[in-house]
Short mmCIF file of C-alpha atoms and ligand atoms in Angstrom, two decimals:
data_model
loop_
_atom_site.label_atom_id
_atom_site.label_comp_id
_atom_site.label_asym_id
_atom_site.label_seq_id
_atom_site.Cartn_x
_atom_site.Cartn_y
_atom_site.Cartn_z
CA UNK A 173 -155.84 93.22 161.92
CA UNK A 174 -154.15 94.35 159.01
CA UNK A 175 -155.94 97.64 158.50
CA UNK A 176 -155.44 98.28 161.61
CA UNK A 177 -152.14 101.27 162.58
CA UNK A 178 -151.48 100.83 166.00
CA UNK A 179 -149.78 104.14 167.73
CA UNK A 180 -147.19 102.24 169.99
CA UNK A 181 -146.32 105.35 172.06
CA UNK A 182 -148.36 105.66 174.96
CA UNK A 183 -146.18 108.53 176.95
CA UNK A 184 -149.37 110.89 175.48
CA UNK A 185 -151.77 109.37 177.74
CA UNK A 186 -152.51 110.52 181.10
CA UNK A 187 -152.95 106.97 182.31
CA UNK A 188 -150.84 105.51 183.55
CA UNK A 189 -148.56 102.42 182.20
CA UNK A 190 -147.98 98.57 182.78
CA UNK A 191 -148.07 95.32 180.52
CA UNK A 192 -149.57 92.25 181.05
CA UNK A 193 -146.88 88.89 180.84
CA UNK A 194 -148.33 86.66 178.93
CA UNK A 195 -146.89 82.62 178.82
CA UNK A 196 -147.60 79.49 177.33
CA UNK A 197 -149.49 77.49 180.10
CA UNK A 198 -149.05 74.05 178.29
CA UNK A 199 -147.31 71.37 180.70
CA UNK A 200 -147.65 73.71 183.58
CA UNK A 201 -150.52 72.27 185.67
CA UNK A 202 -151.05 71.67 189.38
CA UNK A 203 -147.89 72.49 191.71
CA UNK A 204 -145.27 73.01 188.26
CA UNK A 205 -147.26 76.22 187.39
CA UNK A 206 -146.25 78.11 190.89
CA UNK A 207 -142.73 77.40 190.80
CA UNK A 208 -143.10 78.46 186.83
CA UNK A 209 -145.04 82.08 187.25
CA UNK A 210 -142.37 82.87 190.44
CA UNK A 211 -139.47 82.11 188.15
CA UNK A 212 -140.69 83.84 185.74
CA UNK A 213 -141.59 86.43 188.09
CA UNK A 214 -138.33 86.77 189.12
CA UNK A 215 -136.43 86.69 185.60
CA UNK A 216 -138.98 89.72 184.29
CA UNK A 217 -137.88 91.59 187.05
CA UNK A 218 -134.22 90.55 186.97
CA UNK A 219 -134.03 91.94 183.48
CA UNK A 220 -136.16 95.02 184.14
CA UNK A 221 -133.76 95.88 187.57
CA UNK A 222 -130.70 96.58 184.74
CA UNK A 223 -132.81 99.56 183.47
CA UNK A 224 -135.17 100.96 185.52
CA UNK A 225 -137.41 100.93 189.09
CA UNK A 226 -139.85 98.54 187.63
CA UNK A 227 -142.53 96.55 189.70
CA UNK A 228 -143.46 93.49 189.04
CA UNK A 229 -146.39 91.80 190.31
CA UNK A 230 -147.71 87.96 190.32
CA UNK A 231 -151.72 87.82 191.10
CA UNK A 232 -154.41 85.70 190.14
CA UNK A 233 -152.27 83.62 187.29
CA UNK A 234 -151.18 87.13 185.64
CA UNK A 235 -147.76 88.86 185.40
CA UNK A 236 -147.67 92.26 185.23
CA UNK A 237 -145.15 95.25 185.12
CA UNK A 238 -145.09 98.24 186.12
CA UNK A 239 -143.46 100.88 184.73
CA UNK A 240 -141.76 104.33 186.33
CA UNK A 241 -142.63 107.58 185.22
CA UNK A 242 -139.54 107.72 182.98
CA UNK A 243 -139.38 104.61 181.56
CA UNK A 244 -138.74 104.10 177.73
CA UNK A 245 -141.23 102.01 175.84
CA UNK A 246 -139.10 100.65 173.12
CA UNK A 247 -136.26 99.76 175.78
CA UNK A 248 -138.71 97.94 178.29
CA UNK A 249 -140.15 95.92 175.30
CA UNK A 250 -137.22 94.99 174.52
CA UNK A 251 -135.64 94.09 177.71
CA UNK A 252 -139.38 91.92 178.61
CA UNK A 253 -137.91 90.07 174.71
CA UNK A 254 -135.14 88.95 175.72
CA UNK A 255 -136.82 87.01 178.82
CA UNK A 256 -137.38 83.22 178.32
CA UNK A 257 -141.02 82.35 179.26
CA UNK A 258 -142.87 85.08 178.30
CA UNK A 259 -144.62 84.36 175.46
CA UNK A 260 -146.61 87.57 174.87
CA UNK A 261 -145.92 91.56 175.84
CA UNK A 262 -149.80 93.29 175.87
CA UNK A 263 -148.90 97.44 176.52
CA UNK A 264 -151.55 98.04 178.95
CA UNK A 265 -153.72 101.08 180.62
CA UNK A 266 -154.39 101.28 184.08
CA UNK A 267 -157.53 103.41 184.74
CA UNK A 268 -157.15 104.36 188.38
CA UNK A 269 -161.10 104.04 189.17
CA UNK A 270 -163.49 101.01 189.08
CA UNK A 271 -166.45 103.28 188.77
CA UNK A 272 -168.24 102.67 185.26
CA UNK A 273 -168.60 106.20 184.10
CA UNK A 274 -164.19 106.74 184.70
CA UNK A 275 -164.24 103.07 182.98
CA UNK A 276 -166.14 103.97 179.96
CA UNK A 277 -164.35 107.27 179.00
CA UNK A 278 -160.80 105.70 180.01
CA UNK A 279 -161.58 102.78 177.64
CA UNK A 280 -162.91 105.34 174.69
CA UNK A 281 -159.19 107.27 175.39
CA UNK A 282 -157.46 104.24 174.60
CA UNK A 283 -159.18 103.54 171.59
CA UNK A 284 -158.57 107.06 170.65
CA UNK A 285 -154.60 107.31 171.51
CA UNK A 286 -154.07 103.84 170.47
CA UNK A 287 -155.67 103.91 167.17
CA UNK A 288 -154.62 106.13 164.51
CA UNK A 289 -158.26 105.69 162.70
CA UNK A 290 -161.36 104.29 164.84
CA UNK A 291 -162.28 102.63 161.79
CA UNK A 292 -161.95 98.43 162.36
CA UNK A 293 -164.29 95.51 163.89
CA UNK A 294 -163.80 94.80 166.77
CA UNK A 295 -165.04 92.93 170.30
CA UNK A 296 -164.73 93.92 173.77
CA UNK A 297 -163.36 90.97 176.41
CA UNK A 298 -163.96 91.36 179.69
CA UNK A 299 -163.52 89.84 183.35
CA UNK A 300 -163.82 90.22 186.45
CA UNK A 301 -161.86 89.86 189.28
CA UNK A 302 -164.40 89.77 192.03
CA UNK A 303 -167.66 88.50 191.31
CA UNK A 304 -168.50 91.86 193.80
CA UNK A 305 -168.75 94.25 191.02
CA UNK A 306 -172.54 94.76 190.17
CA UNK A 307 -172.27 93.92 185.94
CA UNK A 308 -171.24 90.67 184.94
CA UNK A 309 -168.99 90.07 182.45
CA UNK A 310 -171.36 89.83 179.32
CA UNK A 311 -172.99 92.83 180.59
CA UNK A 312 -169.31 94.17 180.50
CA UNK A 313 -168.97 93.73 177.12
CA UNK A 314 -172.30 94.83 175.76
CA UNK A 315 -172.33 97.93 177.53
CA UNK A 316 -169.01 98.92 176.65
CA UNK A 317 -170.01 97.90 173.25
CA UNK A 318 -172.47 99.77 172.86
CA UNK A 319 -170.45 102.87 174.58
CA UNK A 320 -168.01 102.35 171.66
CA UNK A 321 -170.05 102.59 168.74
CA UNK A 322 -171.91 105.27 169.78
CA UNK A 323 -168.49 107.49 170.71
CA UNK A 324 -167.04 106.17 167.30
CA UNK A 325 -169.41 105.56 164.24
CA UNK A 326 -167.00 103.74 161.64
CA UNK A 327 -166.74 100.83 164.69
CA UNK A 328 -168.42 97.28 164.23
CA UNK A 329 -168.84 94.73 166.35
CA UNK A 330 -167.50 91.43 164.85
CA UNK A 331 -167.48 89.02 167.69
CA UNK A 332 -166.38 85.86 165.59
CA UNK A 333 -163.13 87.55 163.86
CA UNK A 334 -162.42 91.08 165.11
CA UNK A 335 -159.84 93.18 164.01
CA UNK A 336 -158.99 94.57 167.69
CA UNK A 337 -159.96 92.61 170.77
CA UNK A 338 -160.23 95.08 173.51
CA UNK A 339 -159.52 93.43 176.50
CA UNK A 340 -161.49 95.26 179.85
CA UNK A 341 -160.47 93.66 182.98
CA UNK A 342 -162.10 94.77 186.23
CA UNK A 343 -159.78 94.71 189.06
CA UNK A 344 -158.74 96.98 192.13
CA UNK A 345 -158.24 98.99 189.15
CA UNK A 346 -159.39 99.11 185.74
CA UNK A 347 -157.13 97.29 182.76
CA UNK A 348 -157.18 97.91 179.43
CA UNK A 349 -155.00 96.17 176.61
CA UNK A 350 -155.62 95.01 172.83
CA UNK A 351 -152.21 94.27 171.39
CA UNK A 352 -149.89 91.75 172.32
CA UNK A 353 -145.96 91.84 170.89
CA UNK A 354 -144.47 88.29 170.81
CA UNK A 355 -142.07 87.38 173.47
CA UNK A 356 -138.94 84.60 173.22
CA UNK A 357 -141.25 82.01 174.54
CA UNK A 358 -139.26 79.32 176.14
CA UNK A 359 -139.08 78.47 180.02
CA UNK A 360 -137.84 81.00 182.70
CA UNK A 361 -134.07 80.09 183.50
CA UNK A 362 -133.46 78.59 186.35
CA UNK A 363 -136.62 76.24 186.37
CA UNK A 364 -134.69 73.65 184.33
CA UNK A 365 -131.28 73.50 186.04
CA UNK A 366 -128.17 74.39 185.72
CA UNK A 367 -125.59 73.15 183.25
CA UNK A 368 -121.69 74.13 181.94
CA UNK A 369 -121.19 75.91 178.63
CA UNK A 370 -118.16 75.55 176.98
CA UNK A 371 -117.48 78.62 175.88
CA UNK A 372 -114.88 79.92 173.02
CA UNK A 373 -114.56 82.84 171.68
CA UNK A 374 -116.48 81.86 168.24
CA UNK A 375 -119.62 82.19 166.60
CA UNK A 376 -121.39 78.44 167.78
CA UNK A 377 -120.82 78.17 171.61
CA UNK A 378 -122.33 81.59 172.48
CA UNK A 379 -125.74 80.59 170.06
CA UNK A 380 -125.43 76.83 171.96
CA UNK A 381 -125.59 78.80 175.68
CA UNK A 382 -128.68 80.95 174.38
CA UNK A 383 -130.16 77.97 173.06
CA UNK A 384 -130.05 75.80 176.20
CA UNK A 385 -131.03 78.74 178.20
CA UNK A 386 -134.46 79.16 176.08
CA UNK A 387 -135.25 75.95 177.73
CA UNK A 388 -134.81 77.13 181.30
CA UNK A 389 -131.61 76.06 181.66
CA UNK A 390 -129.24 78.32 183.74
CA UNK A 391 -125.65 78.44 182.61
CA UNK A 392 -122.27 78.78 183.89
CA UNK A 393 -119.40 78.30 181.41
CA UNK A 394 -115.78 77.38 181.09
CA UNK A 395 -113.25 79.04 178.65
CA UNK A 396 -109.64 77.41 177.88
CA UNK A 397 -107.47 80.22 177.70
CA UNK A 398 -103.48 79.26 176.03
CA UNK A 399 -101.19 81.89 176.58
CA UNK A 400 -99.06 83.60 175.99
CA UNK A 401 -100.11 81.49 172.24
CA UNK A 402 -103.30 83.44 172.66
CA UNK A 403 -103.83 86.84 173.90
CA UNK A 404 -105.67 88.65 176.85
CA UNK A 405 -107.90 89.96 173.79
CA UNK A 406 -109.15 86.97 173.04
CA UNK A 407 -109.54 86.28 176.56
CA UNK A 408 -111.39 89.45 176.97
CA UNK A 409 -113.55 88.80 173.86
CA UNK A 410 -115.06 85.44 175.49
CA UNK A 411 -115.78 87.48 178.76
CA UNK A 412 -117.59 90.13 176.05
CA UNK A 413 -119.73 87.35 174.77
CA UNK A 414 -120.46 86.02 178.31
CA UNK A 415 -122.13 89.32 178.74
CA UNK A 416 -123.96 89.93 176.03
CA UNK A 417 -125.56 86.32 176.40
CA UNK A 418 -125.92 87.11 179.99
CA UNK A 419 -129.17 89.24 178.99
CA UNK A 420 -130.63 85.96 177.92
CA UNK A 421 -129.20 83.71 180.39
CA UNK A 422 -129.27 85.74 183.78
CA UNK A 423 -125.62 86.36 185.40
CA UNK A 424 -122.95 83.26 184.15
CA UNK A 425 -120.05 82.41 186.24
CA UNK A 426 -116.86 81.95 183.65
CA UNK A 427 -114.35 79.39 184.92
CA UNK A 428 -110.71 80.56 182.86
CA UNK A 429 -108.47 78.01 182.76
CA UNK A 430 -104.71 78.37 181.59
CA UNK A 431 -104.57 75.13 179.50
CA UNK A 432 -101.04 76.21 177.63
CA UNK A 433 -99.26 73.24 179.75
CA UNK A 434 -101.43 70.32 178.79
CA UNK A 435 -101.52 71.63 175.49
CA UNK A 436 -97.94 71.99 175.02
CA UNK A 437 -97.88 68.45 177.01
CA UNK A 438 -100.20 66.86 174.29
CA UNK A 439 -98.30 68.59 171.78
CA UNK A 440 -94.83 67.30 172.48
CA UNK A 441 -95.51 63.55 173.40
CA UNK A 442 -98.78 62.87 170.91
CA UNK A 443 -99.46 61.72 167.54
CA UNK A 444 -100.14 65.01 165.78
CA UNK A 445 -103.12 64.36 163.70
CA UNK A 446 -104.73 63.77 166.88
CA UNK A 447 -104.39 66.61 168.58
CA UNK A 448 -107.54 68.42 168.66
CA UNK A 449 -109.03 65.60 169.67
CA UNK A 450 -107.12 65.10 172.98
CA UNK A 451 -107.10 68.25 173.31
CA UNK A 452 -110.89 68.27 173.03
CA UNK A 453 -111.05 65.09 176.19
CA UNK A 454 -109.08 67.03 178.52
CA UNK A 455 -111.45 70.31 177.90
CA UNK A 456 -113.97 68.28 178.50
CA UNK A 457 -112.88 66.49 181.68
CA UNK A 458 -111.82 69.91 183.30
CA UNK A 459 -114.95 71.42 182.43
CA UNK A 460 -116.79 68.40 184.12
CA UNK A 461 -114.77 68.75 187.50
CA UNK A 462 -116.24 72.57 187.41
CA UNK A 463 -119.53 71.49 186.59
CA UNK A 464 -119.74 68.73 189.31
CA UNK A 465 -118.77 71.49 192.30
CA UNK A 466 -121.34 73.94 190.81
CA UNK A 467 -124.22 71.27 190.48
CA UNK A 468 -124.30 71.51 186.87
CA UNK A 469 -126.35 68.80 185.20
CA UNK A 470 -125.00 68.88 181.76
CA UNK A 471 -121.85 69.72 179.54
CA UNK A 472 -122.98 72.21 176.37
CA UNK A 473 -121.07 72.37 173.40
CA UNK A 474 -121.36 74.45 170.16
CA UNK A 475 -120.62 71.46 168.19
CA UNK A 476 -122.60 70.50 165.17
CA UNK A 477 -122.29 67.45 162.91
CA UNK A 478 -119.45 67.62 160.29
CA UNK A 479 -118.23 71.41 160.87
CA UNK A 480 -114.88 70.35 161.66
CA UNK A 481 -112.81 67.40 162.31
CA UNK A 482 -113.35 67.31 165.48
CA UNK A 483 -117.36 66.94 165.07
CA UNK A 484 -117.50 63.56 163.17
CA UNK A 485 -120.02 60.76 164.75
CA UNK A 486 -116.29 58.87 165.53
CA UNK A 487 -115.08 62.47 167.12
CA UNK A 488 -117.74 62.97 169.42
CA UNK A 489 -117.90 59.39 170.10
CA UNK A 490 -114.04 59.81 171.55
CA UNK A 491 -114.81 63.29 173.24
CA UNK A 492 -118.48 62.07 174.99
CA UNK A 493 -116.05 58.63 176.18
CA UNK A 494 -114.46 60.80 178.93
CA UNK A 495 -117.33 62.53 180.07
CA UNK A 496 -119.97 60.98 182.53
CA UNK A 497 -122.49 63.80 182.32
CA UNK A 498 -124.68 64.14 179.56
CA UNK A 499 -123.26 66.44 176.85
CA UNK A 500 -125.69 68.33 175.14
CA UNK A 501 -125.20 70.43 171.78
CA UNK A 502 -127.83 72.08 170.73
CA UNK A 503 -126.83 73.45 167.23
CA UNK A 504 -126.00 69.81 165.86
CA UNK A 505 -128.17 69.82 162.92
CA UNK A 506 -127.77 73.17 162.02
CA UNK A 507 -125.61 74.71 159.16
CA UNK A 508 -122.98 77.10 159.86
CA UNK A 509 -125.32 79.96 157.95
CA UNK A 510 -127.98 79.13 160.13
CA UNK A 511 -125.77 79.48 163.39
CA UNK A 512 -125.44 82.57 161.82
CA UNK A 513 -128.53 83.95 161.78
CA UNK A 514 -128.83 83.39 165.43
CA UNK A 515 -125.58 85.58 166.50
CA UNK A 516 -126.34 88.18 164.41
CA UNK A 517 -129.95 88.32 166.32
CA UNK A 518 -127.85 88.06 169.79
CA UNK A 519 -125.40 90.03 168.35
CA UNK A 520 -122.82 88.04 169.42
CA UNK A 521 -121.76 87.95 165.78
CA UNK A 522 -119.23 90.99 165.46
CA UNK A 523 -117.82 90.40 169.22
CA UNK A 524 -117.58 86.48 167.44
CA UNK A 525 -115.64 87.45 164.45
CA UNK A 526 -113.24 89.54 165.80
CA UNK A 527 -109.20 88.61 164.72
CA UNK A 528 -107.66 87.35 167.56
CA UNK A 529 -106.72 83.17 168.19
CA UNK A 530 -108.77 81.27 169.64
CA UNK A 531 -106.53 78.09 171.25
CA UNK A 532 -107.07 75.67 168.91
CA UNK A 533 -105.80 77.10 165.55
CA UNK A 534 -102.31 77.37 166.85
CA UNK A 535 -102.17 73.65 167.94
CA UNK A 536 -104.27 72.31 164.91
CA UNK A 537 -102.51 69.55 162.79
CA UNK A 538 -102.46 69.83 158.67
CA UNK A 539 -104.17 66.48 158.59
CA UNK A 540 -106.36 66.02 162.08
CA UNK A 541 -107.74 62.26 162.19
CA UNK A 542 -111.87 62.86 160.83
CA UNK A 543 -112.70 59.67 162.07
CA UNK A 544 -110.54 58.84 165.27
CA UNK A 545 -110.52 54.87 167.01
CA UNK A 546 -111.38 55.38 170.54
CA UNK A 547 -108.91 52.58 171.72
CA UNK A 548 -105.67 54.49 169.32
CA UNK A 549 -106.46 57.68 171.27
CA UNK A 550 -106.87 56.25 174.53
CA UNK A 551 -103.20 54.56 173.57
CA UNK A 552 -101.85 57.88 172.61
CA UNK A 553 -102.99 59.67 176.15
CA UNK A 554 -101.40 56.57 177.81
CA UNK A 555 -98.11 58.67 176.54
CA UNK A 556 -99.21 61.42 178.97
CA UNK A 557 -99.50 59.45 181.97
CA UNK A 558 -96.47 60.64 184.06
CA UNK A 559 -97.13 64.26 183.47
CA UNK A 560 -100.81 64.57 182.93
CA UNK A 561 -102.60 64.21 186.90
CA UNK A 562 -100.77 67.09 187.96
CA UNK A 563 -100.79 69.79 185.05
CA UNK A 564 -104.86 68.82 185.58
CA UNK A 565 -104.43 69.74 189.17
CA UNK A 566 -102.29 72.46 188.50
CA UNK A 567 -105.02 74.01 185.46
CA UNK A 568 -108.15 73.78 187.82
CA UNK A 569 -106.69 74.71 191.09
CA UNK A 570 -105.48 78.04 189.04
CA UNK A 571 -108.28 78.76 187.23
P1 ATP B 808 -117.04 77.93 168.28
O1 ATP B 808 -117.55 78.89 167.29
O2 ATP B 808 -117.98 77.70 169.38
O3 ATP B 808 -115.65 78.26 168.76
P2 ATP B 808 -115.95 76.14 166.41
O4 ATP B 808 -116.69 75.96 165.17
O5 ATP B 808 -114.77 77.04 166.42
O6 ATP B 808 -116.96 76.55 167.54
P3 ATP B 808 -114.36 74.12 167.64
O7 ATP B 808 -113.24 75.07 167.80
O8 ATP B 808 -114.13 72.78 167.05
O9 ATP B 808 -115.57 74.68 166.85
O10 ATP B 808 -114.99 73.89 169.07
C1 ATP B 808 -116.12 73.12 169.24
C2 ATP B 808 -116.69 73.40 170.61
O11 ATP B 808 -115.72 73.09 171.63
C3 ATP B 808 -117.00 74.88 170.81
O12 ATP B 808 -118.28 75.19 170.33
C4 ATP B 808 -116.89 75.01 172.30
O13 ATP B 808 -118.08 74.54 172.94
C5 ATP B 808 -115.76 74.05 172.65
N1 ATP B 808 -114.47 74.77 172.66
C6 ATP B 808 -113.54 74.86 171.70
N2 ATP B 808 -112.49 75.61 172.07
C7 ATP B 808 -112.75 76.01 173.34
C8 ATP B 808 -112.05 76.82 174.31
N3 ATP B 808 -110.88 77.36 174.04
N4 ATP B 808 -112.64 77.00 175.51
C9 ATP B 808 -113.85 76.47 175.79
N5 ATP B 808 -114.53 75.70 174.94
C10 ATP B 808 -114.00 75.48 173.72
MG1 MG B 809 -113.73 77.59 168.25
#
């Protein structure tokens, strides 16, 4: 509620720490959900592994972590954010006891380290795990109630809009949580398949891998790298953005291939205007061997409709004619400022705008073609035909 200052550090209490996962259960019924909650499983844990000896546990359609003595609040929260499928982070409190006396008081020390003033409306939740324990759950809640209000006078009870809904759940041990922090929300990656990012070193194709990630798609990516016309820096700078995705997308494989001989190739023996656009085919058609030996399902582009030349309806209609997987581009309604907004929020941003070439500005005509024939380009590559089978070869098997 918005009266309502909640203390977020819980290192104070003597209990001791975990949150509860939440997700978003829609579409995930019969035998989906399993595969769903161990993926997810996994990824939570995944993350947490970079930073700490977290356990995570899957029981009785709930995720929940547990943290190590030492473990940072703001850093685990923030590490459980950047994991696609959770849709909810709930800071909980483990009371080490299922006896109702230990219950009480540890739910009345919450209340009390949690919240600065005891002061809001509020209802108590509760469930049980094992229909064992002697109270039912609206005996749960009435008693505890009543426990509250009595320990803190400026409570009420408002059972149809609280303020604070203090959730008791009766375990092995005792849980206690009343605060959720959103998650990404999304599907756990991995659950949706696996598909090949093109990846340059600018701002789009970085925000286009996050973005087909969020859907539980895992990602390995390809990077055309033209030396010596660009430099190991810029070479480095895609691996830098590979990384810092990589806390979204789980571990990506980059594929580097030296494409300075079909480029040079194109170059000498094509009309110049189209260029970028040949260029463009035979990135795609490399990128699709690599994504047929690694099982991927999908090309991903950062393309988006009229940024560039190259990202006409007639452009993408020439690049998408050499490729016979699906190519997906998720940013291709969205303006360059809103692209924007995303890698700043990755920050992939600065790594993004940093100076050095990327391969296509050095090979770029004055005047590129904005709205290319399929059958004049497919004329123009006919020029390449002695030369171009083996500088493929040559590109993927040294890549
Ligand atoms: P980006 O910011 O992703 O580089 P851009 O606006 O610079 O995009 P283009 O250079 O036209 O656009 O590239 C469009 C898409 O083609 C990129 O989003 C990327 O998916 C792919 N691409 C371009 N250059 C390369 C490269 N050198 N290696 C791998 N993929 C590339
Ligand atoms: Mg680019």
């Amino acid at each position: 509620g918005k009266n309502v200052k909640i203390i977020q550090k819980i290192e104070e209490l003597e209990m001791y720490r975990a949150f509860l996962i939440k997700y978003a259960e829609i579409g995930l019924k019969g035998k989906n959900r399993y595969i769903f909650e161990n993926a997810l499983r996994d990824r939570v844990q995944a993350a947490l592994d970079r930073i700490g000896r977290y356990h995570v546990v899957r029981e009785q359609g709930r995720i929940f972590v547990e943290c190590p003595e030492d473990s940072d609040y703001d850093e685990t929260v923030e590490a459980l954010q950047k994991v696609f499928g959770v849709s909810g982070i709930c800071p909980v409190v483990v009371i080490d006891s299922m006896e109702w006396d230990d219950i009480t008081a540890g739910v009345g020390a919450y209340v009390e380290e949690f919240y600065e003033e005891q002061n809001f409306t509020f209802k108590v939740e509760a469930k049980r795990a094992s229909k064992q324990y002697p109270m039912t759950s609206p005996e749960i809640c009435a008693e505890m109630g009543a426990y509250l209000l009595g320990r803190f006078p400026a409570l009420r009870v408002d059972v149809h809009h609280p303020e604070v809904s203090i959730h008791v759940e009766l375990r092995t041990k005792t849980y206690v949580y009343s605060k959720t922090i959103p998650g990404p929300c999304g599907m756990p990656v991995g659950t949706g398949g696996k598909a090949m990012l093109l990846l340059s070193g600018g701002i789009d194709s970085p925000v286009a891998g996050y973005m087909i990630a969020k859907r539980g798609v895992a990602v390995e990516a390809t990077y055309f790298h033209a030396p010596p016309y660009t430099s190991e820096r810029a070479k480095q700078k895609v691996v830098d953005l590979a990384r810092i995705i990589s806390d979204y997308t789980g571990p990506i494989r980059l594929h580097v291939v030296n494409f300075t001989d079909i480029q040079l190739s194109i170059y000498e023996t094509c009309p110049h205007e189209e260029l970028t656009i040949i260029m463009r085919r035979y990135m795609m058609r490399i990128a699709e061997h690599f994504a047929k030996k690694s099982d991927c399902l999908a090309l991903v582009t950062g393309e988006s409709i009229g940024q560039v030349a190259s990202q006409t309806l007639q452009s993408l209609l020439a690049t998408n004619a050499v490729c016979g997987l699906p190519v997906f581009r998720p940013l291709i309604g969205f303006d360059k400022q809103e692209i924007v907004t995303i890698a700043k929020k990755l920050k992939t941003f600065e790594t993004s705008i940093e100076p050095y070439e990327d391969c296509c500005t050095i090979f770029v005509a004055k005047h590129p073609v904005t709205k290319p024939v399929l059958a004049d380009i497919e004329k123009s590559e006919q020029l390449l035909a002695e030369k171009i089978d083996g500088l493929m070869e040559t590109a993927i098997q040294t890549a």
